[in-house]
Amino acid sequence: MPDSQPQQPHSSSSSSGSSGSSGRSDGSDLLLCGARLTDGRTVDVRLGGGRIEAVGTAGSLTAHSARVDLAGYLLLPAPAEPHTHGDTALSADGDGPVSYEAQEVQRRTTEAALLQLGHGATALRSHVRVGDVQGLGSMGAVLQARRALRGLAELTVVAMPRVLTGLAGADGLAILRDAVKMGASVVGGCPDLDPDPTGYVEAVLEVASEHGCPVDLHTDGDDPARLARLAAMAGGLRPGVTLGPCGGLGRLPTEVASRAADQLAAAGVSVICLPQGGCSGVDRRGTAPVRLLRAAGVRVAAGSGALRDVSNPVGRGDPLEAAYLLASRYGLRAGDAYDAVSSSARAALGLPEVRVEAGFPAELLAVRGDRLDAALSLAYSRIVVHRGRVVARTSAVREYCNSAVTVALDLPRQGRTGQAGRAGRAEEPS
């Protein structure tokens, strides 16, 4: 893959003095020009007030201020990242024991969120451990990162206590309630690690009901009886219950997994799979059976899981890679695979739907290319729009030495958009 880094976004302006490095001036609109949609149309898209104001044929719309030329780009609803761990992200990059000093956790969380924003994720959910040695320190640091990221990306935080039952559980329950008061907007954890998994789930659901919070639980999903009890308890809870990564569900016999999937679907429970790798030891790896779950009517979204920590030191945190793996390894069509990291991921997070249509939130991703299946393969150049303004731009360039064969075969120099480029230099085709 070419070496590419998020850069300061830029745009051209249709009126003097109206655009800045954000791609949009204060109080003005933004016009995305000449973008390709997945249905094959080439359109202009005008944004204003954080929403899509209009979509028209290329050249038909006007804007009072900034323009972004998207010729050669495919315009998509922005991905969302439903499962990440900000407090441990990027910790494999350092030497020695992992530091949980507040400043270091805030730095890692912020850097990881910006990395994932550069990939296109404008909304992220971070699971954070509370209690034990860390107490609420990591939670406070991640919440501080959330505040620093405002205007760039939306970061929500899940509080994850270790134990909630027995004598030790009283402290865990108290700290879980304190975490919600601090600003954690989701309650969760890993019932598989508690001596009484059912009691753990009951405690989490009780706190969620008290505060009107969503629930997001870690489980391997390899115990069908436990999954059945969880589905029975979670059924009808609003604003909803999410499970992940459920890799163990894929190790069960098909008929057993199918019954569990039917129970989860009936309870309205969403499943977040992690096709890029798990967020625990290698003995718990594996991806949930996405096709089986989808066939049963379960909403399936895909997340990144661990991002370069001790569980997955090579994690990329790229939603398009997750979609690529769902398509290449697990047999989903490109559209369904991308849905798992965009529309379904947003729905699992309780976020409004996004379509490239007037009236919808301006949460968008432009990737170099003209077809979704190709974009999932080689979409390195990306432009990310959050709340109606460009917040990240990644430009990937690949260089070749001069060769007569490229001239003789008329090979593209700047992708497949027909744009001329310098000899031996080509923007990454997709």
Coordinates of C-alpha atoms in Angstrom, one line a residue, residues 8-348:
Q8 CA -5.0 19.4 5.8
P9 CA -8.1 19.5 3.6
H10 CA -8.3 22.1 0.9
S11 CA -10.8 23.4 -1.5
S12 CA -11.3 26.1 -4.1
S13 CA -13.7 29.0 -3.7
S14 CA -16.3 30.3 -6.0
S15 CA -16.3 33.7 -4.3
S16 CA -13.4 35.7 -3.0
G17 CA -12.4 35.4 0.7
S18 CA -14.9 32.7 1.4
S19 CA -13.1 29.4 2.0
G20 CA -10.6 28.2 4.5
S21 CA -8.6 25.1 5.2
S22 CA -11.7 23.4 6.5
G23 CA -13.2 23.4 3.0
R24 CA -16.1 25.6 4.1
S25 CA -16.4 29.1 5.4
D26 CA -18.4 29.9 8.6
G27 CA -22.1 30.2 7.9
S28 CA -21.8 29.3 4.2
D29 CA -22.4 26.3 2.1
L30 CA -20.1 23.8 0.4
L31 CA -20.5 22.4 -3.1
L32 CA -19.1 18.9 -3.9
C33 CA -18.7 19.0 -7.7
G34 CA -18.7 16.1 -10.2
A35 CA -18.9 13.2 -7.8
R36 CA -19.8 9.7 -8.9
L37 CA -22.6 7.8 -7.0
T38 CA -22.9 4.1 -6.7
D39 CA -25.9 4.1 -9.1
G40 CA -23.6 5.5 -11.8
R41 CA -24.8 9.1 -11.8
T42 CA -22.4 12.0 -11.8
V43 CA -23.7 14.8 -9.5
D44 CA -23.1 18.0 -7.7
V45 CA -24.0 17.9 -4.0
R46 CA -24.6 21.1 -2.0
L47 CA -24.1 21.0 1.8
G48 CA -25.3 23.6 4.3
G49 CA -26.1 23.6 8.0
G50 CA -24.5 20.2 8.5
R51 CA -26.9 18.6 6.0
I52 CA -27.2 17.8 2.3
E53 CA -29.2 20.7 0.8
A54 CA -29.5 19.5 -2.8
V55 CA -28.3 16.8 -5.2
G56 CA -28.3 17.6 -8.9
T57 CA -26.7 16.6 -12.2
A58 CA -23.1 17.8 -12.6
G59 CA -22.9 21.5 -13.3
S60 CA -26.5 22.2 -12.3
L61 CA -25.9 23.5 -8.7
T62 CA -24.3 26.7 -7.5
A63 CA -22.7 27.6 -4.1
H64 CA -22.0 31.0 -2.6
S65 CA -18.6 30.0 -1.2
A66 CA -16.4 26.9 -1.3
R67 CA -16.2 24.1 -3.8
V68 CA -14.5 20.7 -3.7
D69 CA -13.8 19.0 -7.1
L70 CA -14.7 15.3 -6.8
A71 CA -14.1 14.4 -10.4
G72 CA -12.8 10.8 -10.3
Y73 CA -14.2 10.1 -6.8
L74 CA -17.0 7.9 -5.6
L75 CA -19.2 9.6 -3.0
L76 CA -20.5 7.4 -0.2
P77 CA -22.2 7.8 3.2
A78 CA -19.4 8.0 5.7
P79 CA -18.5 4.9 7.7
A80 CA -18.9 4.7 11.4
E81 CA -16.6 2.8 13.8
P82 CA -18.8 0.8 16.2
H83 CA -16.1 -1.1 18.2
T84 CA -12.7 0.4 19.1
H85 CA -10.6 0.6 22.3
G86 CA -9.2 4.1 22.6
D87 CA -7.5 3.5 26.0
T88 CA -5.3 0.7 24.7
A89 CA -5.0 1.8 21.0
L90 CA -1.4 2.2 19.7
S91 CA 0.0 0.9 22.9
A92 CA 2.0 -1.8 21.1
D93 CA 4.1 1.0 19.5
G94 CA 5.8 1.9 22.7
D95 CA 8.7 0.3 24.7
G96 CA 8.1 -1.2 28.1
P97 CA 4.8 -1.6 30.0
V98 CA 1.7 0.1 28.7
S99 CA 1.2 3.5 30.4
Y100 CA -2.3 4.4 31.7
E101 CA -1.3 7.9 32.7
A102 CA -4.2 10.2 31.8
Q103 CA -2.2 12.3 29.4
E104 CA -0.9 9.2 27.6
V105 CA -4.3 7.6 27.3
Q106 CA -5.7 10.9 26.0
R107 CA -2.9 11.1 23.4
R108 CA -3.4 7.6 22.2
T109 CA -7.2 7.9 22.0
T110 CA -6.9 11.1 20.1
E111 CA -4.3 9.8 17.7
A112 CA -6.3 6.6 17.0
A113 CA -9.5 8.6 16.4
L114 CA -7.8 10.9 13.9
L115 CA -6.3 7.8 12.2
Q116 CA -9.7 6.3 11.8
L117 CA -11.2 9.6 10.8
G118 CA -8.6 9.8 8.0
H119 CA -9.9 6.4 6.8
G120 CA -13.5 7.9 6.8
A121 CA -15.1 7.1 10.2
T122 CA -16.8 10.3 11.4
A123 CA -18.4 8.5 14.3
L124 CA -16.7 6.1 16.7
R125 CA -17.6 4.1 19.8
S126 CA -14.8 3.4 22.2
H127 CA -14.9 0.7 24.9
V128 CA -13.0 1.8 28.1
R129 CA -12.1 -0.3 31.1
V130 CA -13.2 1.1 34.5
G131 CA -12.3 -0.1 37.9
D132 CA -9.4 -2.2 39.0
V133 CA -6.0 -0.3 38.8
Q134 CA -7.2 2.3 36.3
G135 CA -10.3 3.3 38.4
L136 CA -11.9 6.1 36.4
G137 CA -8.7 7.6 35.1
S138 CA -8.8 6.1 31.7
M139 CA -12.4 7.0 31.4
G140 CA -11.7 10.7 32.2
A141 CA -8.8 10.8 29.7
V142 CA -11.0 9.3 26.9
L143 CA -13.8 11.8 27.7
Q144 CA -11.2 14.6 27.4
A145 CA -10.2 13.3 24.0
R146 CA -13.9 13.3 23.0
R147 CA -14.1 17.0 23.9
A148 CA -10.9 17.7 21.9
L149 CA -12.3 15.9 18.8
R150 CA -15.5 17.9 18.7
G151 CA -16.1 19.2 15.2
L152 CA -13.9 16.5 13.7
A153 CA -15.6 13.3 14.8
E154 CA -18.2 12.1 17.2
L155 CA -16.8 9.8 19.9
T156 CA -19.1 8.0 22.3
V157 CA -17.7 6.0 25.2
V158 CA -18.7 2.6 26.7
A159 CA -17.9 1.9 30.3
M160 CA -16.6 -1.6 30.8
P161 CA -16.3 -2.9 34.5
R162 CA -14.6 -6.2 35.0
V163 CA -16.8 -7.8 37.7
L164 CA -20.3 -7.0 38.7
T165 CA -21.4 -9.9 40.9
G166 CA -20.4 -11.3 44.3
L167 CA -18.5 -9.3 46.9
A168 CA -16.2 -7.7 44.3
G169 CA -19.2 -6.8 42.1
A170 CA -20.4 -4.1 44.5
D171 CA -17.4 -1.9 43.8
G172 CA -17.8 -2.6 40.0
L173 CA -21.4 -1.6 40.1
A174 CA -20.7 1.6 41.9
I175 CA -17.9 2.6 39.6
L176 CA -20.1 1.8 36.6
R177 CA -22.7 4.2 37.8
D178 CA -20.0 6.8 38.5
A179 CA -18.7 6.4 34.9
V180 CA -22.2 7.1 33.5
K181 CA -22.4 10.2 35.7
M182 CA -19.0 11.3 34.3
G183 CA -20.2 11.1 30.7
A184 CA -20.1 7.5 29.5
S185 CA -23.2 7.3 27.3
V186 CA -23.2 3.5 26.9
V187 CA -22.8 0.7 29.5
G188 CA -21.1 -2.6 28.7
G189 CA -18.4 -5.0 29.6
C190 CA -17.6 -8.7 29.2
P191 CA -19.9 -11.0 31.0
D192 CA -17.8 -14.0 29.9
L193 CA -15.2 -12.9 32.5
D194 CA -17.5 -12.6 35.4
P195 CA -18.1 -15.7 37.7
D196 CA -21.8 -15.2 37.1
P197 CA -22.3 -14.1 33.4
T198 CA -26.1 -13.9 33.7
G199 CA -25.9 -11.8 36.9
Y200 CA -23.4 -9.5 35.1
V201 CA -25.8 -9.0 32.2
E202 CA -28.7 -8.3 34.7
A203 CA -26.6 -5.7 36.5
V204 CA -25.7 -3.9 33.2
L205 CA -29.3 -3.9 32.0
E206 CA -30.4 -2.5 35.4
V207 CA -28.0 0.4 35.1
A208 CA -28.9 1.0 31.5
S209 CA -32.6 1.1 32.4
E210 CA -31.9 3.6 35.2
H211 CA -30.1 6.0 32.9
G212 CA -31.7 5.3 29.5
C213 CA -28.4 4.1 28.1
P214 CA -27.7 1.7 25.2
V215 CA -25.9 -1.6 26.1
D216 CA -22.8 -2.9 24.3
L217 CA -21.4 -6.2 25.6
H218 CA -18.4 -8.2 24.7
T219 CA -19.0 -11.9 24.3
D220 CA -17.4 -14.7 22.3
G221 CA -20.8 -16.2 21.7
D222 CA -19.7 -19.8 22.0
D223 CA -22.3 -20.7 24.7
P224 CA -25.7 -21.0 23.0
A225 CA -27.6 -21.3 26.3
R226 CA -25.9 -18.1 27.6
L227 CA -26.8 -16.3 24.3
A228 CA -30.4 -17.4 24.7
R229 CA -30.6 -16.0 28.2
L230 CA -29.0 -12.8 27.1
A231 CA -31.5 -12.4 24.2
A232 CA -34.4 -13.1 26.5
M233 CA -33.2 -10.4 29.0
A234 CA -32.4 -7.9 26.3
G235 CA -35.5 -8.2 24.3
G236 CA -37.4 -4.9 24.0
L237 CA -34.8 -2.8 25.9
R238 CA -34.5 0.7 24.4
P239 CA -32.4 2.3 23.1
G240 CA -31.0 -1.1 22.3
V241 CA -28.4 -3.9 22.9
T242 CA -25.3 -4.7 20.9
L243 CA -23.1 -7.7 21.1
G244 CA -19.6 -8.4 19.7
P245 CA -17.5 -9.8 18.4
C246 CA -19.3 -13.2 18.7
G247 CA -16.5 -15.1 16.9
G248 CA -17.4 -18.2 18.9
L249 CA -20.8 -18.3 17.3
G250 CA -19.1 -19.3 14.1
R251 CA -17.5 -22.3 15.8
L252 CA -20.9 -23.8 16.7
P253 CA -22.7 -26.4 14.6
T254 CA -24.8 -24.6 12.0
E255 CA -28.1 -25.6 13.4
V256 CA -27.2 -24.4 16.9
A257 CA -25.8 -21.1 15.5
S258 CA -29.0 -20.7 13.4
R259 CA -31.2 -21.0 16.5
A260 CA -29.1 -18.5 18.4
A261 CA -29.3 -16.1 15.4
D262 CA -33.1 -16.4 15.4
Q263 CA -33.2 -15.6 19.1
L264 CA -31.0 -12.5 18.7
A265 CA -33.1 -11.3 15.7
A266 CA -36.3 -11.7 17.7
A267 CA -34.8 -9.7 20.6
G268 CA -33.6 -6.9 18.3
V269 CA -30.0 -7.4 19.3
S270 CA -27.3 -6.1 16.9
V271 CA -24.0 -7.9 16.4
I272 CA -20.7 -6.2 15.7
C273 CA -18.2 -8.5 14.0
L274 CA -14.5 -7.8 13.8
P275 CA -13.2 -9.1 10.5
Q276 CA -9.8 -7.4 11.0
G277 CA -9.0 -9.3 14.2
G278 CA -10.4 -9.6 17.7
C279 CA -9.8 -7.5 20.8
S280 CA -8.6 -10.4 23.0
G281 CA -6.1 -13.2 22.9
V282 CA -5.4 -15.3 19.8
D283 CA -7.4 -18.2 21.3
R284 CA -10.6 -16.1 20.9
R285 CA -10.1 -15.0 17.3
G286 CA -12.6 -15.7 14.5
T287 CA -15.4 -13.7 12.9
A288 CA -19.1 -14.1 13.6
P289 CA -21.0 -16.0 10.9
V290 CA -22.2 -12.8 9.1
R291 CA -24.2 -14.5 6.3
L292 CA -26.0 -16.7 8.8
L293 CA -26.8 -13.8 11.1
R294 CA -28.0 -11.6 8.2
A295 CA -30.2 -14.4 6.9
A296 CA -31.9 -14.6 10.3
G297 CA -32.6 -10.9 10.3
V298 CA -29.9 -9.8 12.7
R299 CA -28.5 -6.4 12.1
V300 CA -24.7 -7.0 11.5
A301 CA -22.2 -4.2 11.6
A302 CA -18.4 -4.5 11.3
G303 CA -15.8 -2.8 13.5
S304 CA -12.1 -2.7 13.9
G305 CA -11.5 -4.0 17.4
A306 CA -8.0 -3.6 18.7
L307 CA -5.8 -1.1 17.0
R308 CA -2.1 -1.9 17.4
D309 CA -2.2 -3.0 21.0
V310 CA -1.1 -6.3 22.6
S311 CA -4.2 -8.1 21.2
N312 CA -3.6 -7.0 17.6
P313 CA -0.3 -5.2 17.1
V314 CA -0.9 -4.8 13.3
G315 CA -4.5 -3.4 13.4
R316 CA -5.3 -0.7 10.8
G317 CA -8.6 0.6 12.0
D318 CA -9.9 1.0 8.5
P319 CA -13.6 0.5 7.8
L320 CA -13.0 -0.1 4.1
E321 CA -10.6 -2.9 5.0
A322 CA -13.3 -4.4 7.2
A323 CA -15.8 -4.2 4.3
Y324 CA -13.2 -5.7 1.9
L325 CA -12.7 -8.7 4.2
L326 CA -16.5 -9.2 4.5
A327 CA -16.6 -9.3 0.7
S328 CA -13.5 -11.3 -0.1
R329 CA -13.4 -13.7 2.8
Y330 CA -17.1 -14.0 3.9
G331 CA -18.9 -13.8 0.6
L332 CA -20.9 -10.6 1.0
R333 CA -21.7 -8.4 -2.0
A334 CA -19.7 -5.2 -2.1
G335 CA -22.9 -3.1 -1.3
D336 CA -23.8 -5.3 1.7
A337 CA -20.2 -5.3 3.0
Y338 CA -20.1 -1.5 2.8
D339 CA -23.5 -1.3 4.5
A340 CA -22.0 -3.2 7.5
V341 CA -19.5 -0.4 8.1
S342 CA -21.8 2.5 7.2
S343 CA -25.6 2.3 7.4
S344 CA -25.8 -0.7 9.7
A345 CA -22.9 0.6 11.9
R346 CA -24.6 3.9 12.2
A347 CA -27.9 2.2 13.1
A348 CA -26.2 0.0 15.7

